Coordinates of C-alpha atoms (C1' of nucleotides) in Angstrom, one line a residue:
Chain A
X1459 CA 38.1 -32.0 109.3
X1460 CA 35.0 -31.0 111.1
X1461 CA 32.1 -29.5 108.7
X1462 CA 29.8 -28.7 111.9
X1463 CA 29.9 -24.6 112.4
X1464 CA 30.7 -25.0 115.9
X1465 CA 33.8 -26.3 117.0
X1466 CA 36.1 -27.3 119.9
X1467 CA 39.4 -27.2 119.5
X1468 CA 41.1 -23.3 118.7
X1469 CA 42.8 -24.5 115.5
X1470 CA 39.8 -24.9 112.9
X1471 CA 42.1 -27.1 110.8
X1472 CA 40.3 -26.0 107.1
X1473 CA 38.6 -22.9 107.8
X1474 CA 39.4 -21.8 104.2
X1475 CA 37.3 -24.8 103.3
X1476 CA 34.5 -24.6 106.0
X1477 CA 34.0 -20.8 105.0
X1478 CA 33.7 -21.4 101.0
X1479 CA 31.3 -23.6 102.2
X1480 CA 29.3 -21.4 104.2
X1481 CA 29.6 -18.4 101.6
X1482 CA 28.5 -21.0 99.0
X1483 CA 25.4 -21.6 101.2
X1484 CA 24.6 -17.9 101.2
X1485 CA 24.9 -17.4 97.5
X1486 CA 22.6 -20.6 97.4
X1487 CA 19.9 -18.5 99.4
X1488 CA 20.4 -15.4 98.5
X1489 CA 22.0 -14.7 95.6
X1490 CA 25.3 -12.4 95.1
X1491 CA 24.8 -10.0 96.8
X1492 CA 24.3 -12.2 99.6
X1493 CA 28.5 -13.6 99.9
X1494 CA 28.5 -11.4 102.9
X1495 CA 32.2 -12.3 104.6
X1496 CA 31.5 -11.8 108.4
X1497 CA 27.8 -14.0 108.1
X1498 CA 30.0 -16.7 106.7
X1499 CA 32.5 -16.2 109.4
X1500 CA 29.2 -16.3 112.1
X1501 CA 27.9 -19.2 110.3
X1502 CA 31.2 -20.9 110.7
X1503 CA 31.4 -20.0 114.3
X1504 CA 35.0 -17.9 113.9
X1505 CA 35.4 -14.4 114.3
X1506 CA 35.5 -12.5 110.6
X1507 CA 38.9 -11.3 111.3
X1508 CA 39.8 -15.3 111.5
X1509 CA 39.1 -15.4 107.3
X1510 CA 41.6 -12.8 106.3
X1511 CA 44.1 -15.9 107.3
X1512 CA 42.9 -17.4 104.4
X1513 CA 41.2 -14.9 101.9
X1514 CA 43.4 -11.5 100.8
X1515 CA 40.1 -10.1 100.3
X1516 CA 36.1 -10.2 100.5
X1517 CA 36.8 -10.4 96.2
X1518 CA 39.3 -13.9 97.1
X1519 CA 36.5 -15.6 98.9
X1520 CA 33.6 -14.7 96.5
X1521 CA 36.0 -15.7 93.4
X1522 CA 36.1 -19.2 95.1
X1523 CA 32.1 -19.3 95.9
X1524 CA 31.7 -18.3 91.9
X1525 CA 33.8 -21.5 90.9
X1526 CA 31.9 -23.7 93.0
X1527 CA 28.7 -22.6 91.3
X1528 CA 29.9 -22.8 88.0
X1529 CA 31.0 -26.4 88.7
X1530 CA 27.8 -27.2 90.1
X1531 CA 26.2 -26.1 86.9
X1532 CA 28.7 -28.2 85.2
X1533 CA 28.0 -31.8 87.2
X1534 CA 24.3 -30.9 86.7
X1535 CA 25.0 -31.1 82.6
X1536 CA 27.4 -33.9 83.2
X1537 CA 24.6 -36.3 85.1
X1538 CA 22.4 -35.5 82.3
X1539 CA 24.8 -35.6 79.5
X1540 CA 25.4 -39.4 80.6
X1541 CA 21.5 -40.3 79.7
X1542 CA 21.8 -39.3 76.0
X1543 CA 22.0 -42.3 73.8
X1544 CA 23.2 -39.7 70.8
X1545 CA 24.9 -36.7 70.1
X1546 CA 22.0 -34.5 69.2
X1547 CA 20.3 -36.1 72.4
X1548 CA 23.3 -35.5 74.4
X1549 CA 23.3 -31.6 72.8
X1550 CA 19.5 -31.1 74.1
X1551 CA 20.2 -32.8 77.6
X1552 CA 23.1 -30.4 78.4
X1553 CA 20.4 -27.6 77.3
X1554 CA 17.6 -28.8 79.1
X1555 CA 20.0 -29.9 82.4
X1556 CA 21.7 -26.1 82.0
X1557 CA 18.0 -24.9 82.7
X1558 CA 17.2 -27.0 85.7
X1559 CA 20.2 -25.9 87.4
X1560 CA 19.1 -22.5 86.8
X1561 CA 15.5 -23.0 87.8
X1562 CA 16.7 -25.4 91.0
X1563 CA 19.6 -23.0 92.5
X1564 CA 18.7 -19.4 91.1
X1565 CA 21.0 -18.1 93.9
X1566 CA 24.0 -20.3 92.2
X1567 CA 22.8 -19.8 89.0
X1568 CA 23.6 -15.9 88.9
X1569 CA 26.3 -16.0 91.3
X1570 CA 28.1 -18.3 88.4
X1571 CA 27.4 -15.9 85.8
X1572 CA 27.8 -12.7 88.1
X1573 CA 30.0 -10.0 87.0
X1574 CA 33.5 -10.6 88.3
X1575 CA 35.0 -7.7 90.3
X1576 CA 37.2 -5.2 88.0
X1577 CA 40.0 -6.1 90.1
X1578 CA 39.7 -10.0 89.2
X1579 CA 42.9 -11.8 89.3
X1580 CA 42.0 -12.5 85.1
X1581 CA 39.7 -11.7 82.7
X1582 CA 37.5 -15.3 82.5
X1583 CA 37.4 -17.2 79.4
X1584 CA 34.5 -19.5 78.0
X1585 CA 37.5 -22.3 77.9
X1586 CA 37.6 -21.7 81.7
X1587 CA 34.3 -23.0 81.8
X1588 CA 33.6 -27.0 82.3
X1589 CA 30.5 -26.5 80.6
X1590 CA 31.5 -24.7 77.9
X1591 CA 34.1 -27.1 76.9
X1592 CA 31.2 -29.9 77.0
X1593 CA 29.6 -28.3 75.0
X1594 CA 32.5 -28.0 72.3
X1595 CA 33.0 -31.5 73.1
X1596 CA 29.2 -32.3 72.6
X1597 CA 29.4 -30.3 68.9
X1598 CA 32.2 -31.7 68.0
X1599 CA 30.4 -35.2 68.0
X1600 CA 27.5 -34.0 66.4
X1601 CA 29.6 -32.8 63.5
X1602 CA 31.2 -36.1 63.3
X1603 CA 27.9 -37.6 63.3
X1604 CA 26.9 -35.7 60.6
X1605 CA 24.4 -33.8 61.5
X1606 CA 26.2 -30.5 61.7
X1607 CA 27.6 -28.8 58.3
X1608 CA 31.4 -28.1 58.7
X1609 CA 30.8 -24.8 57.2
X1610 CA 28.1 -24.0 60.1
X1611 CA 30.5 -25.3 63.3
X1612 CA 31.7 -21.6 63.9
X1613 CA 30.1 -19.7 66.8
X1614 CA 27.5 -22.7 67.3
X1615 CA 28.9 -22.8 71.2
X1616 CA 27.6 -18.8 71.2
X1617 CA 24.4 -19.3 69.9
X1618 CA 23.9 -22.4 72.0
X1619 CA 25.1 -20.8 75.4
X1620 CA 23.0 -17.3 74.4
X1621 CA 20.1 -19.2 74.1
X1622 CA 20.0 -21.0 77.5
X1623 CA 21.6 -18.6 79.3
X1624 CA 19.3 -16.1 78.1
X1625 CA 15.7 -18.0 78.5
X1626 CA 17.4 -19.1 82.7
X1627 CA 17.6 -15.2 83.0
X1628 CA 14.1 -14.1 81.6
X1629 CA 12.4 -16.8 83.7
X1630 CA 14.6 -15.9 86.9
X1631 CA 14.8 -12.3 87.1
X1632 CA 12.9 -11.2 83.9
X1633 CA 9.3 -10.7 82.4
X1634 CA 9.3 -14.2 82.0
X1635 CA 9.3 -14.9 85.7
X1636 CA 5.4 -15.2 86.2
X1637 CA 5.1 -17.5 83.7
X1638 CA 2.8 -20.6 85.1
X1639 CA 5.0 -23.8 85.4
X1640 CA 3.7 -26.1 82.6
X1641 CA 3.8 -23.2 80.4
X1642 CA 7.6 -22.8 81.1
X1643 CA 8.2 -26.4 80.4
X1644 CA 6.9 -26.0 77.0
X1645 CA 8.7 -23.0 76.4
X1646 CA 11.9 -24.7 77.7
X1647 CA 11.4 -27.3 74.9
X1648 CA 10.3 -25.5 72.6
X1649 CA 13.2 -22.8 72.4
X1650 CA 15.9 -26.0 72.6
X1651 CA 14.4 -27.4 70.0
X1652 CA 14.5 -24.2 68.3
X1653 CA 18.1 -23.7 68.7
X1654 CA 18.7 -27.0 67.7
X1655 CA 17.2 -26.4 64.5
X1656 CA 19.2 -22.8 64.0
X1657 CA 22.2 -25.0 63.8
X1658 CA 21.0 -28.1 61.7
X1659 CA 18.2 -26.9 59.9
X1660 CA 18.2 -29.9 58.2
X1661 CA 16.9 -31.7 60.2
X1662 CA 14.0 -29.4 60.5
X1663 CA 12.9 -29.5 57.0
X1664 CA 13.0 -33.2 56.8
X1665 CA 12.7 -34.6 60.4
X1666 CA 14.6 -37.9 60.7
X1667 CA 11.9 -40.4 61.1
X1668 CA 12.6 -42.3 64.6
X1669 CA 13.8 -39.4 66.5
X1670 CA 12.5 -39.0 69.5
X1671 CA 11.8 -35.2 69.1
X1672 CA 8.4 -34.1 69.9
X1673 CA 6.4 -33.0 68.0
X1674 CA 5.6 -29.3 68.0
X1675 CA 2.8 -28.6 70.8
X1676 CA 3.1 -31.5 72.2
X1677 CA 4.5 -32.0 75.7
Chain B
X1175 CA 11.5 23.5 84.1
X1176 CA 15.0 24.0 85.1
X1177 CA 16.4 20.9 83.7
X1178 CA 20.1 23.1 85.5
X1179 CA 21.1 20.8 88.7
X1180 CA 21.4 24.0 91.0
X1181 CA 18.4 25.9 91.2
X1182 CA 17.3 29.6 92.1
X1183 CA 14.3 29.2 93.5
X1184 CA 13.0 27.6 96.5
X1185 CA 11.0 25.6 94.9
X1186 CA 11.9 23.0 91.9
X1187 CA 9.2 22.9 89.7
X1188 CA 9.6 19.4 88.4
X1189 CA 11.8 17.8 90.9
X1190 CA 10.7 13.9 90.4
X1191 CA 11.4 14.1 86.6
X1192 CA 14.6 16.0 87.5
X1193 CA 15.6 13.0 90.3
X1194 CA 14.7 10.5 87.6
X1195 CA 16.9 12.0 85.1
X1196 CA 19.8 12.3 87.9
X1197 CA 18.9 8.5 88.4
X1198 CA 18.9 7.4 85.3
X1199 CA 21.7 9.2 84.2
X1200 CA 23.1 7.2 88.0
X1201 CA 22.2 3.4 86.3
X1202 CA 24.2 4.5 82.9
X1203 CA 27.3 5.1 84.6
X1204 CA 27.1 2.4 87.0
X1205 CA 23.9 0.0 86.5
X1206 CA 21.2 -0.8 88.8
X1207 CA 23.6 -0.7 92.2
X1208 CA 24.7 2.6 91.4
X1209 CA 20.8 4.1 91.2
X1210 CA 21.1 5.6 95.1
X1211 CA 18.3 8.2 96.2
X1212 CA 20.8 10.1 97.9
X1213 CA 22.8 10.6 95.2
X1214 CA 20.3 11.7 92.9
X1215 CA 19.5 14.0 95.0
X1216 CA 23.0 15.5 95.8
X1217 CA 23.3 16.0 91.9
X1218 CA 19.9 17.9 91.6
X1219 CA 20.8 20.1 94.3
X1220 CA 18.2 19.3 96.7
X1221 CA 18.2 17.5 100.0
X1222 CA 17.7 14.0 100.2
X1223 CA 14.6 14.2 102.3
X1224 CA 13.0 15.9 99.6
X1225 CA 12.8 12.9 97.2
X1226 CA 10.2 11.9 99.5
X1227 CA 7.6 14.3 98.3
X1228 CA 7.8 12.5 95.2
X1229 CA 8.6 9.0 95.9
X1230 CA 7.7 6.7 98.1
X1231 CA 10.5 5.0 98.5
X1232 CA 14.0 4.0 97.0
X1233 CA 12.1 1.4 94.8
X1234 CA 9.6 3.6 93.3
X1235 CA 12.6 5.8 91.7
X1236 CA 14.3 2.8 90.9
X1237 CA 11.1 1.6 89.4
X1238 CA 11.0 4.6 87.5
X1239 CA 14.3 4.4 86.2
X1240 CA 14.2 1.0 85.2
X1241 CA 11.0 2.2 82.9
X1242 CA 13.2 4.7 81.6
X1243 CA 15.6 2.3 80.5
X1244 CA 13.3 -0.6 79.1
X1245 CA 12.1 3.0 76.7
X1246 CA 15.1 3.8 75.4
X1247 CA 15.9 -0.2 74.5
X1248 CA 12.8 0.0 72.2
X1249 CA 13.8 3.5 70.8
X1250 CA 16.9 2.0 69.6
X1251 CA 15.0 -1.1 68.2
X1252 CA 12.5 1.2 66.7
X1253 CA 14.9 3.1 65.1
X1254 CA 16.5 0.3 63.3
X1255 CA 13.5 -1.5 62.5
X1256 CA 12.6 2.1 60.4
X1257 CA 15.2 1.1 57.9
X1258 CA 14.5 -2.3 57.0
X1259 CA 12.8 -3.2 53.9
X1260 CA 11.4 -7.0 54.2
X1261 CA 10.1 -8.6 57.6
X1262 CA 13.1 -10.4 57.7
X1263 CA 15.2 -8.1 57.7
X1264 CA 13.0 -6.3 60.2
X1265 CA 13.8 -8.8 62.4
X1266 CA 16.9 -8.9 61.9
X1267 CA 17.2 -5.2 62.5
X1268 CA 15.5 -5.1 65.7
X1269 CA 17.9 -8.3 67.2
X1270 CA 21.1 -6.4 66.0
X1271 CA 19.8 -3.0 67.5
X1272 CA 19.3 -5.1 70.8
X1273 CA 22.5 -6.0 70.7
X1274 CA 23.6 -2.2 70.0
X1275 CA 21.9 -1.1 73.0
X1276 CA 23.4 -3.4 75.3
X1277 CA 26.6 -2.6 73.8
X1278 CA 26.5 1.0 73.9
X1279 CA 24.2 1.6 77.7
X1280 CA 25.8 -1.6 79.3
X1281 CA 24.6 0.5 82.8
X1282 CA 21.1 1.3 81.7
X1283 CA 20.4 -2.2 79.9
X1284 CA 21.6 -4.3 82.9
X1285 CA 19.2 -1.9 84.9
X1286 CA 16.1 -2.6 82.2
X1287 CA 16.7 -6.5 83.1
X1288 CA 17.5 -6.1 86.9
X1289 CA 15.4 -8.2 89.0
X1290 CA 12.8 -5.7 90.7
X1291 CA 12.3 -5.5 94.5
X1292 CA 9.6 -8.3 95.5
X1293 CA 7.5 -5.6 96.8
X1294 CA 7.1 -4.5 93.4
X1295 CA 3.7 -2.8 92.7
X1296 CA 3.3 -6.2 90.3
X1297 CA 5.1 -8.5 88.6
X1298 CA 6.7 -7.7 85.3
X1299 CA 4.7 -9.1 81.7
X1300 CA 6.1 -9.7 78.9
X1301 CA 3.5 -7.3 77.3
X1302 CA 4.8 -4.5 79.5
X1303 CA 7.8 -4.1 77.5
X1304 CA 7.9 -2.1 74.2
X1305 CA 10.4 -3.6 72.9
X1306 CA 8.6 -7.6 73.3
X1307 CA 5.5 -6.0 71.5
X1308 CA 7.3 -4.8 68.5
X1309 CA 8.9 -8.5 68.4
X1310 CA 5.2 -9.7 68.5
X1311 CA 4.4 -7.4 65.7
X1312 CA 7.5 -8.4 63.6
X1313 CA 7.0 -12.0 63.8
X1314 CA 3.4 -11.8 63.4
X1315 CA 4.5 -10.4 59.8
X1316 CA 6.7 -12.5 58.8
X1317 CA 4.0 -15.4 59.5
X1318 CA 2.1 -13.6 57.1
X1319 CA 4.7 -13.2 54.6
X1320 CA 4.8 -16.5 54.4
X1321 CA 7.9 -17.3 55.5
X1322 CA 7.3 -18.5 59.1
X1323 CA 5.6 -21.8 59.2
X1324 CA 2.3 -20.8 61.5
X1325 CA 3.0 -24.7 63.6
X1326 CA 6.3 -22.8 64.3
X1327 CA 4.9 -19.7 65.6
X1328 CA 3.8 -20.0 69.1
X1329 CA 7.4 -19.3 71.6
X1330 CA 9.0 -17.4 68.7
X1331 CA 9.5 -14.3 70.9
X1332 CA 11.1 -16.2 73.9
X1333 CA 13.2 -18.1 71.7
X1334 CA 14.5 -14.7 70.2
X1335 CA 14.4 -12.6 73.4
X1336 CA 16.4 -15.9 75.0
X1337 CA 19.4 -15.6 72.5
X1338 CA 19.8 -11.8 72.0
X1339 CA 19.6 -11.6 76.0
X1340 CA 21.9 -14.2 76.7
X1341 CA 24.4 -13.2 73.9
X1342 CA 24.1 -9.6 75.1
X1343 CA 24.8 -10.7 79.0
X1344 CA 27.3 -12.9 78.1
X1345 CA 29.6 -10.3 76.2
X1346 CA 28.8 -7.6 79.1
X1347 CA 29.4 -9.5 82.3
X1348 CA 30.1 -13.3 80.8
X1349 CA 33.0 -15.2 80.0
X1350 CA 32.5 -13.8 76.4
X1351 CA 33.6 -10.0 78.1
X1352 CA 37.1 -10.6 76.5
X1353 CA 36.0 -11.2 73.3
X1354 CA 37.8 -8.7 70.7
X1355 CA 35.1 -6.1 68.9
X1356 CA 35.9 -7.9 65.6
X1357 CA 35.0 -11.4 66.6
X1358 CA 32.5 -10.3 68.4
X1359 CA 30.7 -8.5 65.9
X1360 CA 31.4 -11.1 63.6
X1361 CA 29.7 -14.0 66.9
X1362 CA 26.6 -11.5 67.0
X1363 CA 25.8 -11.5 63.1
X1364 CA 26.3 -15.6 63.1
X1365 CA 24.0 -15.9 66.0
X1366 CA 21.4 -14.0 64.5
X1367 CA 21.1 -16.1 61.7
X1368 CA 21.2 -18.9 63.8
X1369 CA 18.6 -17.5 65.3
X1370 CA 16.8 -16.9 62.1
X1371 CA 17.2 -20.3 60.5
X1372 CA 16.0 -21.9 64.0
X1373 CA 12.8 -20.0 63.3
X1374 CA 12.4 -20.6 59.3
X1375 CA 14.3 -23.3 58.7
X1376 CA 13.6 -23.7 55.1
X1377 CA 15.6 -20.2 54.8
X1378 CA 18.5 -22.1 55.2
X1379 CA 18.7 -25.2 54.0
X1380 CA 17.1 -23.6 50.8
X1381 CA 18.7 -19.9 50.6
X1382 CA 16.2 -16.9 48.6
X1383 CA 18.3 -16.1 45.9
X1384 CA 18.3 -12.5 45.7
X1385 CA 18.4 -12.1 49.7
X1386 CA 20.9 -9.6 51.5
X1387 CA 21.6 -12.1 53.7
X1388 CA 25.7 -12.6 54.4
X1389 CA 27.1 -15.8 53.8
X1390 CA 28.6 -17.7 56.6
X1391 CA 31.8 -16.2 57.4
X1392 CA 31.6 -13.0 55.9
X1393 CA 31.6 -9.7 57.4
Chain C
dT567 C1' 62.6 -36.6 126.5
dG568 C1' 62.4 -31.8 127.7
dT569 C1' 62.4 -27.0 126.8
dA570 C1' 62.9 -22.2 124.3
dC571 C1' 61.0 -19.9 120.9
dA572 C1' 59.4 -18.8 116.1
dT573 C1' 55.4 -19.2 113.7
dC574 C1' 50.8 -19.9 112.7
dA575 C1' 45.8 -19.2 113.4
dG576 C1' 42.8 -17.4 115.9
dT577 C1' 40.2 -13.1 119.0
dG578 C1' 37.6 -8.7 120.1
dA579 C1' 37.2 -4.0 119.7
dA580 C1' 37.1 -0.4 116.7
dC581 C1' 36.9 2.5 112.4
dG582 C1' 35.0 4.7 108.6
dC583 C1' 31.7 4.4 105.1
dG584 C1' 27.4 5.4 102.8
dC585 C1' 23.1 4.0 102.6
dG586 C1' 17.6 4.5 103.3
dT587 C1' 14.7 6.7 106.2
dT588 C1' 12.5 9.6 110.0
dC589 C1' 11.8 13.8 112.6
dA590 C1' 10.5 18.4 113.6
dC591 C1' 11.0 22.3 111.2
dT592 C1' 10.4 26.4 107.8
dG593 C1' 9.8 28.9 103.5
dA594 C1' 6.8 29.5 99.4
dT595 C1' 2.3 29.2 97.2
dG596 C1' -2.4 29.8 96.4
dT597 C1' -7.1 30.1 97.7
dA598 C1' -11.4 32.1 100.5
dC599 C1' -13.3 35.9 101.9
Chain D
dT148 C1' -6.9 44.5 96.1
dG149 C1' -5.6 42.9 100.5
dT150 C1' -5.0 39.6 104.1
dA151 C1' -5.5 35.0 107.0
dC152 C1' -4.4 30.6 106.6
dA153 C1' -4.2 25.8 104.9
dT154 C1' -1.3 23.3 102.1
dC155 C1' 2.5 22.1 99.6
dA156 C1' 7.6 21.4 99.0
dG157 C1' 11.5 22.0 100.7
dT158 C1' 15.7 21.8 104.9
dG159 C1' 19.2 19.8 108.2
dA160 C1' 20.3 16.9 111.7
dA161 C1' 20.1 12.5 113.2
dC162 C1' 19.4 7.3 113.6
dG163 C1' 20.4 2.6 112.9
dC164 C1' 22.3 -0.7 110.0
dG165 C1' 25.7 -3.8 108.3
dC166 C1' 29.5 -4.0 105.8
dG167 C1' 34.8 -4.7 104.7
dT168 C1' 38.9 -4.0 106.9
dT169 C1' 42.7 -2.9 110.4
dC170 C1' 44.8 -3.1 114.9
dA171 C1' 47.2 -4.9 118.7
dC172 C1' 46.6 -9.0 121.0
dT173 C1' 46.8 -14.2 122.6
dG174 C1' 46.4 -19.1 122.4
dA175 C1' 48.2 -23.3 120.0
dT176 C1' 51.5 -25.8 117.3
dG177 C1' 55.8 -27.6 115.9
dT178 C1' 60.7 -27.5 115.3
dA179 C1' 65.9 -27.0 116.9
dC180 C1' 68.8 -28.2 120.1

DNA sequence: TGTACATCAGTGAACGCGCGTTCACTGATGTAC
DNA sequence: TGTACATCAGTGAACGCGCGTTCACTGATGTAC
């Protein structure tokens, strides 16, 4: 399996791989927009008529770039996840990890979360999402733990995921996006924190005493 | 003004409102790809050169448009935010019509959030929107009706803007696209109150009694 | 162990598309005298 | 009140670009006998 873009013999031997590769690199840079077939096909050193062996469509290879960027998201929140001595630790560093994959690989970011093509082989659900299922998982615990009222579990995952995904997209592409960077650290912790007191406000009003939650202002 | 898109005389009259409104009208059916000078011009009747006279360039009607769009955002959050009674409920008002907009003008609110061209005339504030001023002006009331804690007030609006955005993108382009209008309905009322408890916390762990506020779960 | 041949995985040229933008132009308008 | 003329606001043809995709093809591979 050779990964350099030029090769020797005729026969590639995983040109479907080599090209999700390259397209994956070009979303990296560039964004969406940028999962141009025929510069992967350049970049990979094959003619573009070559990827049509292995992709029905310009839609089939972008589909497979999109799932490698959402997994990427999803092994960023997993490093982090594996850090967290608690569940409600564990909930903030899936947050906080979601938003450094966002702020490291913008291109990757939005290509994970890009609209799909109409013609889309199915409709995507959040369960189709490795990081959405952490974060049930990561809920789940913090109800057992707890610190999450039974009667408040519903649509936590929503609010959660709306808030992240939200704040990534006002401080990539939004009004948000000339923020100064120590500013957008504190805003980062302060909205998580935020979020996390939405769902257990609980622990809000009476803070347990040796969390290690900052203190408001503080950094 | 002929506002008509074939016109009698030589002349237009008002021919860059007339190419915004073409524009405009471009980015509701088909969101910010769909905003192309050419066709604008084709609808209006006039030849593409002629947007020229008028705009510099692709991006300065796209520029224009997007304006357009971010206006009509904070006319529906104005409108709502007329009925309420209480700065909560204000708030409240103005997240839900948020969440209306980008419901309703999926193609012009996707356009009010696009990421502008890099050689945009300057990069986009907060303050520059309408629609983040009246959430200024909201909060800013409920701080002074006492029920927003003022350590709690500074990020308030980017921990808002962050989950109505996010929810709203989500359900338009997301994984949460498939979600049926009942649930969904039912997912944006509990994430606003999510929302609202993260911000006044006391709110919910120690409910006003004669608040309209719904109880978990209900509709 | 050799050979015929089906199949697989590439090539290169070309097509059609629609875009933003430029060019040299012409028709309409309005102002100076 | 008329006329010369600068200026403004349009036109139509064309350019160059890069894309996704198709076509007829050829080189490499592997299997049957």
């Amino acid at each position: 399996v050779a990964t350099s873009s030029r090769r020797s013999t005729y026969h590639h031997g995983d040109l479907a791989n080599a090209l999700t590769d390259a397209a994956t690199e070009l979303a990296r840079e560039g964004g969406p927009e940028a999962v141009v077939l025929r510069e992967a096909a350049r970049r990979v050193g094959v003619s573009a008529t070559a990827a049509y062996r292995h992709f029905a469509s310009h839609g089939d290879l972008y589909h497979a770039v999109k799932s490698r960027a959402q997994d990427q998201l999803a092994d960023y929140m997993e490093e982090d996840a594996a850090t967290a001595a608690d569940p409600i630790e564990r909930l903030r560093a899936i947050g906080s990890a979601y938003l450094r994959f966002a702020l490291a690989e913008p291109g990757l970011y939005r290509t994970a979360f890009s609209r799909e093509d109409t013609s889309a082989p199915h409709q995507a659900e959040p369960a189709d999402f490795r990081s959405y299922r952490m974060l049930q998982t990561v809920l789940d615990e913090v109800m057992a733990a707890g610190l999450l009222d039974p009667a408040r579990r519903a649509h936590c995952e929503t609010a959660l995921w709306s808030t992240v995904h939200g704040l990534a997209l006002l401080l990539l592409d939004g009004p948000l996006a000339a923020m100064p960077p120590d500013l957008r650290q504190q805003a980062i912790d302060r909205v998580l924190e935020f979020s996390l007191d939405g769902i257990c406000p609980a622990r809000a009003v009476n803070p347990p005493p040796a969390s290690g939650r900052p203190a408001p202002g503080s950094t």
